[in-house]
Amino acid sequence: QQKVQQSPESLIVPEGGMASLNCTFSDRNSQYFWWYRQHSGEGPKALMSIFSNGDKKEGRFTAHLNKASLYVSLHIKDSQPSDSALYFCAVNYAQGLTFGLGTRVSVFP
Amino acid sequence: EAAVTQSPRNKVTVTGGNVTLSCRQTNSHNYMYWYRQDTGHGLRLIHYSYGAGNLQIGDVPDGYKATRTTQEDFFLLLELASPSQTSLYFCASSGTIYEQYFGPGTRLTVL
């Protein structure tokens, strides 16, 4: 069964700073990788996907994928208080997506 | 944007009670999912469905039944609720098996 591990568990970032989130997965056949974000009191929402090795940038968010190293990351540039949330890495498997336990990001002014 | 609604938003029941959680999506998605979210365990898949009348077992199905009555409606049933089922439950839908749209969640407390 696919295993997805995230680090760190929590992250405190100053406003305007960079947040870096890490994710490793176990199945070398995985093809599709997502980052989801969950604000307090809400359901998770897809933030961005990455399917090919390398970097993908969407605004202040950059995802990086290295399938050979079983590694995916998310970097948040110029962090804002509204970025404070729980971030999940999700990786495809037969039944859909396996989610990591999440990284809680707190951005302080 | 895809819309998924859940009801009730909060539910308190007693041990042994019957509970039905409802989910509706209005985007004609084929796939629907039920997850539970618990601190230290993340999001865990309970049951899912490919379409009306179809049911598939997820990773943590014990103590739960599900029914997909229409393309839009997916229900999660707890027939003999136990305190271990106290959790935050999310329904999600997807047009493919990858990008999932989540509802706002139902917080269930079993006393």
Short mmCIF file of C-alpha atoms in Angstrom, two decimals:
data_model
loop_
_atom_site.label_atom_id
_atom_site.label_comp_id
_atom_site.label_asym_id
_atom_site.label_seq_id
_atom_site.Cartn_x
_atom_site.Cartn_y
_atom_site.Cartn_z
CA GLN A 1 0.00 0.00 0.00
CA GLN A 2 1.21 3.49 -0.82
CA LYS A 3 2.85 5.29 2.10
CA VAL A 4 3.15 9.06 2.14
CA GLN A 5 5.22 10.83 4.78
CA GLN A 6 5.43 14.55 5.31
CA SER A 7 7.87 16.74 7.18
CA PRO A 8 8.02 18.82 9.20
CA GLU A 9 4.86 18.30 11.25
CA SER A 10 4.62 22.01 11.83
CA LEU A 11 6.32 25.12 10.57
CA ILE A 12 6.36 28.69 11.83
CA VAL A 13 7.22 31.26 9.18
CA PRO A 14 7.47 35.06 9.40
CA GLU A 15 5.28 37.04 7.05
CA GLY A 16 7.19 37.51 3.80
CA GLY A 17 9.35 34.46 4.47
CA MET A 18 9.74 31.15 2.65
CA ALA A 19 7.99 27.96 3.77
CA SER A 20 9.35 24.62 2.57
CA LEU A 21 7.32 21.42 2.92
CA ASN A 22 8.60 17.94 2.18
CA CYS A 23 6.90 14.71 1.16
CA THR A 24 8.19 11.22 0.42
CA PHE A 25 6.23 8.34 -1.06
CA SER A 26 6.84 4.63 -1.36
CA ASP A 27 5.43 3.46 -4.70
CA ARG A 28 7.79 3.99 -7.63
CA ASN A 29 4.85 3.57 -10.02
CA SER A 30 3.14 6.70 -8.69
CA GLN A 31 2.39 9.23 -11.41
CA TYR A 32 0.22 11.99 -9.98
CA PHE A 33 1.02 14.23 -7.05
CA TRP A 34 -1.11 16.88 -5.42
CA TRP A 35 -0.80 19.43 -2.68
CA TYR A 36 -3.98 20.17 -0.76
CA ARG A 37 -4.55 22.97 1.70
CA GLN A 38 -7.02 22.98 4.57
CA HIS A 39 -7.92 26.12 6.45
CA SER A 40 -9.38 25.77 9.91
CA GLY A 41 -13.05 24.78 9.83
CA GLU A 42 -13.03 23.93 6.13
CA GLY A 43 -12.51 20.92 3.92
CA PRO A 44 -9.22 20.34 2.09
CA LYS A 45 -8.88 22.09 -1.24
CA ALA A 46 -6.53 21.20 -4.07
CA LEU A 47 -3.73 23.75 -4.25
CA MET A 48 -1.66 22.45 -7.14
CA SER A 49 -0.65 19.30 -8.95
CA ILE A 50 2.63 18.12 -10.41
CA PHE A 51 2.97 15.16 -12.74
CA SER A 52 6.45 15.56 -14.29
CA ASN A 53 9.90 15.67 -12.75
CA GLY A 54 11.18 19.16 -12.09
CA ASP A 55 9.58 22.37 -10.87
CA LYS A 56 6.12 23.78 -11.39
CA LYS A 57 5.35 27.34 -10.36
CA GLU A 58 1.92 28.82 -9.72
CA GLY A 59 2.14 32.32 -8.32
CA ARG A 60 3.91 32.22 -4.97
CA PHE A 61 3.81 28.42 -4.87
CA THR A 62 6.43 26.13 -6.42
CA ALA A 63 6.19 22.35 -6.40
CA HIS A 64 9.17 20.13 -7.09
CA LEU A 65 9.05 16.46 -8.06
CA ASN A 66 11.81 13.87 -8.20
CA LYS A 67 10.25 10.48 -8.91
CA ALA A 68 13.55 8.62 -8.76
CA SER A 69 14.10 9.90 -5.21
CA LEU A 70 10.43 9.34 -4.30
CA TYR A 71 10.25 12.97 -3.25
CA VAL A 72 7.97 15.92 -3.78
CA SER A 73 8.11 19.34 -2.12
CA LEU A 74 6.19 22.57 -1.91
CA HIS A 75 7.72 26.00 -1.41
CA ILE A 76 5.69 29.04 -0.49
CA LYS A 77 7.39 32.31 -1.29
CA ASP A 78 6.49 35.61 0.40
CA SER A 79 4.28 33.82 2.93
CA GLN A 80 1.10 35.61 3.99
CA PRO A 81 -1.04 35.15 7.12
CA SER A 82 -3.71 33.68 4.83
CA ASP A 83 -1.28 30.84 4.04
CA SER A 84 -1.65 29.61 7.61
CA ALA A 85 -3.25 26.19 7.14
CA LEU A 86 -2.71 22.44 7.14
CA TYR A 87 -1.01 21.27 3.95
CA PHE A 88 -1.38 17.72 2.66
CA CYS A 89 0.69 15.90 0.11
CA ALA A 90 -1.43 13.40 -1.87
CA VAL A 91 -0.22 10.67 -4.21
CA ASN A 92 -2.28 8.48 -6.53
CA TYR A 93 -2.83 4.78 -6.00
CA ALA A 94 -5.43 2.27 -7.20
CA GLN A 95 -8.28 3.59 -5.04
CA GLY A 96 -7.63 7.25 -5.67
CA LEU A 97 -5.32 9.33 -3.47
CA THR A 98 -3.28 8.57 -0.38
CA PHE A 99 -2.77 11.58 1.84
CA GLY A 100 0.12 12.31 4.15
CA LEU A 101 -0.53 13.40 7.73
CA GLY A 102 0.02 17.03 6.84
CA THR A 103 2.25 19.95 7.75
CA ARG A 104 0.73 22.75 9.77
CA VAL A 105 2.03 26.11 8.59
CA SER A 106 1.65 29.18 10.78
CA VAL A 107 2.59 32.57 9.34
CA PHE A 108 3.06 35.33 11.90
CA PRO A 109 3.00 39.05 11.08
CA GLU B 1 -16.06 25.43 -8.92
CA ALA B 2 -17.22 21.98 -7.85
CA ALA B 3 -19.77 22.07 -5.05
CA VAL B 4 -20.07 19.41 -2.37
CA THR B 5 -22.43 19.83 0.55
CA GLN B 6 -22.71 17.76 3.71
CA SER B 7 -25.35 17.43 6.38
CA PRO B 8 -25.55 17.65 9.25
CA ARG B 9 -22.53 19.79 10.04
CA ASN B 10 -22.48 18.63 13.63
CA LYS B 11 -23.97 15.52 15.20
CA VAL B 12 -23.93 14.12 18.73
CA THR B 13 -25.16 10.60 19.39
CA VAL B 14 -24.79 7.95 22.05
CA THR B 15 -22.98 4.65 21.92
CA GLY B 16 -25.08 2.16 19.99
CA GLY B 17 -27.03 4.82 18.18
CA ASN B 18 -27.73 4.99 14.44
CA VAL B 19 -26.28 7.83 12.42
CA THR B 20 -26.58 8.76 8.75
CA LEU B 21 -24.28 11.35 7.21
CA SER B 22 -25.37 12.82 3.90
CA CYS B 23 -23.38 14.18 1.00
CA ARG B 24 -24.52 15.76 -2.23
CA GLN B 25 -22.47 16.94 -5.19
CA THR B 26 -23.88 18.93 -8.08
CA ASN B 27 -21.11 18.48 -10.61
CA SER B 28 -22.03 15.16 -12.17
CA HIS B 29 -18.83 13.61 -10.88
CA ASN B 30 -18.63 9.86 -11.09
CA TYR B 31 -16.44 9.32 -8.05
CA MET B 32 -17.49 10.04 -4.48
CA TYR B 33 -15.57 9.33 -1.29
CA TRP B 34 -16.02 9.27 2.46
CA TYR B 35 -13.03 10.07 4.66
CA ARG B 36 -12.48 10.49 8.34
CA GLN B 37 -9.91 12.93 9.68
CA ASP B 38 -8.25 12.39 13.04
CA THR B 39 -5.22 14.01 14.61
CA GLY B 40 -2.21 11.81 14.05
CA HIS B 41 -3.91 9.80 11.30
CA GLY B 42 -4.61 12.37 8.62
CA LEU B 43 -7.33 11.61 6.09
CA ARG B 44 -8.36 7.98 5.89
CA LEU B 45 -10.63 6.55 3.21
CA ILE B 46 -13.69 4.73 4.50
CA HIS B 47 -15.73 3.93 1.38
CA TYR B 48 -15.99 5.21 -2.16
CA SER B 49 -18.14 4.83 -5.23
CA TYR B 50 -17.77 4.98 -8.99
CA GLY B 51 -21.42 5.80 -9.62
CA ALA B 52 -25.00 5.22 -8.56
CA GLY B 53 -25.39 1.78 -7.03
CA ASN B 54 -21.64 1.13 -6.92
CA LEU B 55 -19.76 0.75 -3.64
CA GLN B 56 -16.11 0.09 -2.94
CA ILE B 57 -14.36 -0.57 0.35
CA GLY B 58 -11.71 1.85 1.46
CA ASP B 59 -8.90 1.51 3.97
CA VAL B 60 -10.86 1.78 7.24
CA PRO B 61 -14.36 0.37 6.50
CA ASP B 62 -15.09 -1.47 9.76
CA GLY B 63 -18.25 -0.21 11.44
CA TYR B 64 -19.39 1.78 8.42
CA LYS B 65 -21.80 1.16 5.58
CA ALA B 66 -22.33 3.41 2.60
CA THR B 67 -24.93 3.80 -0.10
CA ARG B 68 -24.86 5.74 -3.37
CA THR B 69 -28.47 6.29 -4.34
CA THR B 70 -27.97 8.65 -7.26
CA GLN B 71 -25.12 10.31 -9.15
CA GLU B 72 -25.40 13.19 -6.69
CA ASP B 73 -26.03 11.53 -3.32
CA PHE B 74 -23.72 9.44 -1.15
CA PHE B 75 -24.57 8.40 2.40
CA LEU B 76 -22.45 7.05 5.23
CA LEU B 77 -24.23 4.88 7.81
CA LEU B 78 -23.10 4.05 11.32
CA GLU B 79 -25.55 1.47 12.59
CA LEU B 80 -24.07 0.90 16.06
CA ALA B 81 -21.99 3.96 16.74
CA SER B 82 -19.00 3.65 19.06
CA PRO B 83 -16.84 6.33 20.73
CA SER B 84 -13.96 5.34 18.42
CA GLN B 85 -16.02 6.75 15.55
CA THR B 86 -15.92 10.23 17.01
CA SER B 87 -14.23 12.13 14.21
CA LEU B 88 -14.46 14.76 11.50
CA TYR B 89 -15.98 13.22 8.37
CA PHE B 90 -15.44 14.55 4.88
CA CYS B 91 -17.15 13.69 1.65
CA ALA B 92 -15.39 14.35 -1.64
CA SER B 93 -16.22 14.02 -5.31
CA SER B 94 -14.08 13.73 -8.39
CA GLY B 95 -14.47 13.60 -12.12
CA THR B 96 -11.29 11.57 -12.25
CA ILE B 97 -9.60 9.64 -9.47
CA TYR B 98 -7.11 12.42 -8.89
CA GLU B 99 -8.41 15.91 -8.16
CA GLN B 100 -10.95 15.63 -5.41
CA TYR B 101 -13.37 18.32 -4.23
CA PHE B 102 -14.19 18.16 -0.54
CA GLY B 103 -17.27 19.18 1.36
CA PRO B 104 -17.16 21.28 4.56
CA GLY B 105 -17.19 18.26 6.87
CA THR B 106 -19.42 16.79 9.57
CA ARG B 107 -18.17 16.67 13.13
CA LEU B 108 -19.55 13.55 14.83
CA THR B 109 -19.35 12.96 18.55
CA VAL B 110 -20.31 9.57 19.99
CA LEU B 111 -20.81 9.71 23.75
#
